[in-house]
JSON list of C-alpha atoms in Angstrom, two decimals:
[
{"chain": "A", "resi": 1, "resn": "MET", "atom": "CA", "xyz": [0.00, 0.00, 0.00]},
{"chain": "A", "resi": 2, "resn": "THR", "atom": "CA", "xyz": [1.00, 3.60, -0.48]},
{"chain": "A", "resi": 3, "resn": "TYR", "atom": "CA", "xyz": [2.64, 5.76, 2.17]},
{"chain": "A", "resi": 4, "resn": "VAL", "atom": "CA", "xyz": [1.56, 9.35, 2.85]},
{"chain": "A", "resi": 5, "resn": "ASP", "atom": "CA", "xyz": [3.34, 12.41, 4.21]},
{"chain": "A", "resi": 6, "resn": "SER", "atom": "CA", "xyz": [0.73, 14.83, 5.53]},
{"chain": "A", "resi": 7, "resn": "PHE", "atom": "CA", "xyz": [0.99, 18.41, 6.75]},
{"chain": "A", "resi": 8, "resn": "VAL", "atom": "CA", "xyz": [-1.02, 21.31, 8.13]},
{"chain": "A", "resi": 9, "resn": "LEU", "atom": "CA", "xyz": [0.16, 24.92, 7.69]},
{"chain": "A", "resi": 10, "resn": "ALA", "atom": "CA", "xyz": [-0.83, 28.49, 8.44]},
{"chain": "A", "resi": 11, "resn": "VAL", "atom": "CA", "xyz": [-0.44, 30.57, 5.25]},
{"chain": "A", "resi": 12, "resn": "PRO", "atom": "CA", "xyz": [-1.00, 34.33, 4.95]},
{"chain": "A", "resi": 13, "resn": "THR", "atom": "CA", "xyz": [-4.33, 34.68, 3.13]},
{"chain": "A", "resi": 14, "resn": "GLU", "atom": "CA", "xyz": [-2.97, 37.46, 0.92]},
{"chain": "A", "resi": 15, "resn": "GLY", "atom": "CA", "xyz": [-0.05, 35.17, 0.01]},
{"chain": "A", "resi": 16, "resn": "ARG", "atom": "CA", "xyz": [-2.22, 32.51, -1.64]},
{"chain": "A", "resi": 17, "resn": "ASP", "atom": "CA", "xyz": [-0.71, 33.03, -5.11]},
{"chain": "A", "resi": 18, "resn": "ALA", "atom": "CA", "xyz": [2.86, 32.95, -3.78]},
{"chain": "A", "resi": 19, "resn": "TYR", "atom": "CA", "xyz": [2.05, 29.78, -1.84]},
{"chain": "A", "resi": 20, "resn": "LEU", "atom": "CA", "xyz": [0.53, 28.16, -4.92]},
{"chain": "A", "resi": 21, "resn": "ARG", "atom": "CA", "xyz": [3.68, 28.91, -6.96]},
{"chain": "A", "resi": 22, "resn": "HIS", "atom": "CA", "xyz": [5.79, 27.42, -4.15]},
{"chain": "A", "resi": 23, "resn": "ALA", "atom": "CA", "xyz": [3.54, 24.34, -3.97]},
{"chain": "A", "resi": 24, "resn": "GLN", "atom": "CA", "xyz": [3.71, 23.81, -7.74]},
{"chain": "A", "resi": 25, "resn": "ARG", "atom": "CA", "xyz": [7.52, 23.91, -7.72]},
{"chain": "A", "resi": 26, "resn": "ALA", "atom": "CA", "xyz": [7.67, 21.58, -4.73]},
{"chain": "A", "resi": 27, "resn": "ALA", "atom": "CA", "xyz": [5.17, 19.15, -6.27]},
{"chain": "A", "resi": 28, "resn": "ALA", "atom": "CA", "xyz": [7.28, 18.84, -9.42]},
{"chain": "A", "resi": 29, "resn": "MET", "atom": "CA", "xyz": [10.35, 18.16, -7.31]},
{"chain": "A", "resi": 30, "resn": "PHE", "atom": "CA", "xyz": [8.57, 15.55, -5.16]},
{"chain": "A", "resi": 31, "resn": "GLN", "atom": "CA", "xyz": [7.34, 13.80, -8.29]},
{"chain": "A", "resi": 32, "resn": "GLU", "atom": "CA", "xyz": [10.86, 13.83, -9.78]},
{"chain": "A", "resi": 33, "resn": "HIS", "atom": "CA", "xyz": [11.93, 11.94, -6.67]},
{"chain": "A", "resi": 34, "resn": "GLY", "atom": "CA", "xyz": [9.14, 9.34, -6.88]},
{"chain": "A", "resi": 35, "resn": "ALA", "atom": "CA", "xyz": [5.97, 10.82, -5.37]},
{"chain": "A", "resi": 36, "resn": "LEU", "atom": "CA", "xyz": [2.82, 9.53, -7.02]},
{"chain": "A", "resi": 37, "resn": "ARG", "atom": "CA", "xyz": [0.58, 12.43, -6.07]},
{"chain": "A", "resi": 38, "resn": "VAL", "atom": "CA", "xyz": [0.81, 15.79, -4.31]},
{"chain": "A", "resi": 39, "resn": "VAL", "atom": "CA", "xyz": [-2.36, 17.44, -2.99]},
{"chain": "A", "resi": 40, "resn": "GLU", "atom": "CA", "xyz": [-2.61, 20.93, -1.46]},
{"chain": "A", "resi": 41, "resn": "THR", "atom": "CA", "xyz": [-5.93, 22.17, -0.06]},
{"chain": "A", "resi": 42, "resn": "TRP", "atom": "CA", "xyz": [-6.87, 25.74, 0.93]},
{"chain": "A", "resi": 43, "resn": "GLY", "atom": "CA", "xyz": [-9.11, 26.02, 4.01]},
{"chain": "A", "resi": 44, "resn": "ASP", "atom": "CA", "xyz": [-12.63, 27.04, 3.05]},
{"chain": "A", "resi": 45, "resn": "ASP", "atom": "CA", "xyz": [-14.78, 25.60, 5.84]},
{"chain": "A", "resi": 46, "resn": "VAL", "atom": "CA", "xyz": [-12.56, 25.16, 8.91]},
{"chain": "A", "resi": 47, "resn": "PRO", "atom": "CA", "xyz": [-14.79, 25.42, 11.98]},
{"chain": "A", "resi": 48, "resn": "GLU", "atom": "CA", "xyz": [-13.63, 26.18, 15.50]},
{"chain": "A", "resi": 49, "resn": "GLY", "atom": "CA", "xyz": [-13.89, 23.19, 17.79]},
{"chain": "A", "resi": 50, "resn": "ARG", "atom": "CA", "xyz": [-14.71, 23.01, 21.48]},
{"chain": "A", "resi": 51, "resn": "ARG", "atom": "CA", "xyz": [-11.42, 21.50, 22.60]},
{"chain": "A", "resi": 52, "resn": "THR", "atom": "CA", "xyz": [-9.16, 21.46, 19.57]},
{"chain": "A", "resi": 53, "resn": "ASP", "atom": "CA", "xyz": [-9.24, 22.15, 15.86]},
{"chain": "A", "resi": 54, "resn": "PHE", "atom": "CA", "xyz": [-6.97, 22.91, 12.92]},
{"chain": "A", "resi": 55, "resn": "ARG", "atom": "CA", "xyz": [-6.82, 26.59, 13.88]},
{"chain": "A", "resi": 56, "resn": "ARG", "atom": "CA", "xyz": [-5.52, 25.93, 17.39]},
{"chain": "A", "resi": 57, "resn": "ALA", "atom": "CA", "xyz": [-3.19, 23.18, 16.26]},
{"chain": "A", "resi": 58, "resn": "ILE", "atom": "CA", "xyz": [-1.18, 25.62, 14.12]},
{"chain": "A", "resi": 59, "resn": "ALA", "atom": "CA", "xyz": [-1.84, 28.77, 16.18]},
{"chain": "A", "resi": 60, "resn": "LEU", "atom": "CA", "xyz": [-3.68, 30.40, 13.27]},
{"chain": "A", "resi": 61, "resn": "GLU", "atom": "CA", "xyz": [-3.47, 34.19, 13.40]},
{"chain": "A", "resi": 62, "resn": "PRO", "atom": "CA", "xyz": [-5.81, 36.78, 11.86]},
{"chain": "A", "resi": 63, "resn": "GLY", "atom": "CA", "xyz": [-5.16, 37.09, 8.14]},
{"chain": "A", "resi": 64, "resn": "GLU", "atom": "CA", "xyz": [-4.05, 33.47, 7.77]},
{"chain": "A", "resi": 65, "resn": "THR", "atom": "CA", "xyz": [-5.68, 30.43, 6.17]},
{"chain": "A", "resi": 66, "resn": "VAL", "atom": "CA", "xyz": [-5.31, 26.76, 7.09]},
{"chain": "A", "resi": 67, "resn": "VAL", "atom": "CA", "xyz": [-3.66, 24.63, 4.38]},
{"chain": "A", "resi": 68, "resn": "VAL", "atom": "CA", "xyz": [-3.74, 20.84, 4.53]},
{"chain": "A", "resi": 69, "resn": "GLY", "atom": "CA", "xyz": [-1.78, 18.73, 2.12]},
{"chain": "A", "resi": 70, "resn": "TRP", "atom": "CA", "xyz": [-0.33, 15.33, 1.49]},
{"chain": "A", "resi": 71, "resn": "ILE", "atom": "CA", "xyz": [2.25, 13.61, -0.64]},
{"chain": "A", "resi": 72, "resn": "GLU", "atom": "CA", "xyz": [1.49, 10.06, -1.74]},
{"chain": "A", "resi": 73, "resn": "TRP", "atom": "CA", "xyz": [4.43, 7.67, -2.22]},
{"chain": "A", "resi": 74, "resn": "PRO", "atom": "CA", "xyz": [4.48, 4.12, -3.62]},
{"chain": "A", "resi": 75, "resn": "ASP", "atom": "CA", "xyz": [5.64, 2.89, -0.19]},
{"chain": "A", "resi": 76, "resn": "LYS", "atom": "CA", "xyz": [7.64, 3.97, 2.86]},
{"chain": "A", "resi": 77, "resn": "ALA", "atom": "CA", "xyz": [10.93, 2.79, 1.34]},
{"chain": "A", "resi": 78, "resn": "ALA", "atom": "CA", "xyz": [10.45, 5.09, -1.67]},
{"chain": "A", "resi": 79, "resn": "ARG", "atom": "CA", "xyz": [9.61, 7.98, 0.63]},
{"chain": "A", "resi": 80, "resn": "ASP", "atom": "CA", "xyz": [12.58, 7.33, 2.91]},
{"chain": "A", "resi": 81, "resn": "ALA", "atom": "CA", "xyz": [14.93, 7.18, -0.10]},
{"chain": "A", "resi": 82, "resn": "ALA", "atom": "CA", "xyz": [13.52, 10.40, -1.58]},
{"chain": "A", "resi": 83, "resn": "TRP", "atom": "CA", "xyz": [13.61, 12.72, 1.44]},
{"chain": "A", "resi": 84, "resn": "PRO", "atom": "CA", "xyz": [17.40, 13.07, 1.77]},
{"chain": "A", "resi": 85, "resn": "LYS", "atom": "CA", "xyz": [17.58, 13.92, -1.94]},
{"chain": "A", "resi": 86, "resn": "ILE", "atom": "CA", "xyz": [14.75, 16.45, -1.62]},
{"chain": "A", "resi": 87, "resn": "VAL", "atom": "CA", "xyz": [16.31, 18.14, 1.41]},
{"chain": "A", "resi": 88, "resn": "ALA", "atom": "CA", "xyz": [19.65, 18.38, -0.45]},
{"chain": "A", "resi": 89, "resn": "ASP", "atom": "CA", "xyz": [18.04, 19.72, -3.64]},
{"chain": "A", "resi": 90, "resn": "PRO", "atom": "CA", "xyz": [19.07, 23.39, -4.09]},
{"chain": "A", "resi": 91, "resn": "ARG", "atom": "CA", "xyz": [15.54, 24.24, -5.23]},
{"chain": "A", "resi": 92, "resn": "MET", "atom": "CA", "xyz": [14.40, 23.77, -1.63]},
{"chain": "A", "resi": 93, "resn": "ALA", "atom": "CA", "xyz": [16.27, 26.97, -0.75]},
{"chain": "A", "resi": 94, "resn": "ASP", "atom": "CA", "xyz": [14.99, 28.87, -3.78]},
{"chain": "A", "resi": 95, "resn": "GLY", "atom": "CA", "xyz": [13.37, 31.95, -2.24]},
{"chain": "A", "resi": 96, "resn": "PRO", "atom": "CA", "xyz": [11.61, 32.56, 1.06]},
{"chain": "A", "resi": 97, "resn": "MET", "atom": "CA", "xyz": [9.06, 30.08, 2.41]},
{"chain": "A", "resi": 98, "resn": "PRO", "atom": "CA", "xyz": [5.55, 31.53, 2.01]},
{"chain": "A", "resi": 99, "resn": "PHE", "atom": "CA", "xyz": [4.46, 30.18, 5.42]},
{"chain": "A", "resi": 100, "resn": "ASP", "atom": "CA", "xyz": [5.73, 29.90, 8.98]},
{"chain": "A", "resi": 101, "resn": "GLY", "atom": "CA", "xyz": [7.47, 26.53, 9.10]},
{"chain": "A", "resi": 102, "resn": "LYS", "atom": "CA", "xyz": [7.72, 26.68, 12.90]},
{"chain": "A", "resi": 103, "resn": "ARG", "atom": "CA", "xyz": [3.96, 26.14, 13.13]},
{"chain": "A", "resi": 104, "resn": "MET", "atom": "CA", "xyz": [3.85, 23.37, 10.54]},
{"chain": "A", "resi": 105, "resn": "ILE", "atom": "CA", "xyz": [2.50, 20.00, 11.66]},
{"chain": "A", "resi": 106, "resn": "HIS", "atom": "CA", "xyz": [3.69, 17.03, 9.62]},
{"chain": "A", "resi": 107, "resn": "GLY", "atom": "CA", "xyz": [4.08, 13.29, 9.75]},
{"chain": "A", "resi": 108, "resn": "GLY", "atom": "CA", "xyz": [4.31, 10.10, 7.75]},
{"chain": "A", "resi": 109, "resn": "PHE", "atom": "CA", "xyz": [1.40, 7.68, 7.62]},
{"chain": "A", "resi": 110, "resn": "GLU", "atom": "CA", "xyz": [0.90, 4.09, 6.56]},
{"chain": "A", "resi": 111, "resn": "THR", "atom": "CA", "xyz": [-2.24, 3.73, 4.45]},
{"chain": "A", "resi": 112, "resn": "LEU", "atom": "CA", "xyz": [-4.91, 1.91, 6.43]},
{"chain": "A", "resi": 113, "resn": "LEU", "atom": "CA", "xyz": [-7.85, 2.31, 4.03]},
{"chain": "A", "resi": 114, "resn": "ASP", "atom": "CA", "xyz": [-8.13, 3.77, 0.53]},
{"chain": "A", "resi": 115, "resn": "ALA", "atom": "CA", "xyz": [-11.82, 3.77, -0.44]},
{"chain": "A", "resi": 116, "resn": "ARG", "atom": "CA", "xyz": [-12.37, 5.20, -3.90]},
{"chain": "A", "resi": 117, "resn": "ALA", "atom": "CA", "xyz": [-15.62, 5.62, -5.77]},
{"chain": "A", "resi": 118, "resn": "GLY", "atom": "CA", "xyz": [-16.49, 2.39, -7.55]},
{"chain": "A", "resi": 119, "resn": "ALA", "atom": "CA", "xyz": [-14.02, 0.28, -5.55]},
{"chain": "A", "resi": 120, "resn": "GLN", "atom": "CA", "xyz": [-15.17, -2.59, -3.36]},
{"chain": "A", "resi": 121, "resn": "LEU", "atom": "CA", "xyz": [-14.18, -2.57, 0.29]}
]
């Protein structure tokens, strides 16, 4: 089964276009190193929770939007082999990051279920 790196970010709302350009460059690089799919989502309906929520998890500030994304890899071995190459790639340092990386939440996840339309469970 596939392996997924997932992340949650706080991105300045006015910096959406700059973030999209950054995400497009990063997606191409991830795919060059073996990623099957890169998905970036812009928060549109991110409610406040009673105890916790995306906003609190990343200390969202006024004028920022929650971004959730994931990178799908063929398996954990492919992901583990790719990351050192990605970190060493000079394109990673190409310009300022359009988000506060100190508030980024990220992790790697083993696929437990992948239910797609038309597929049998």
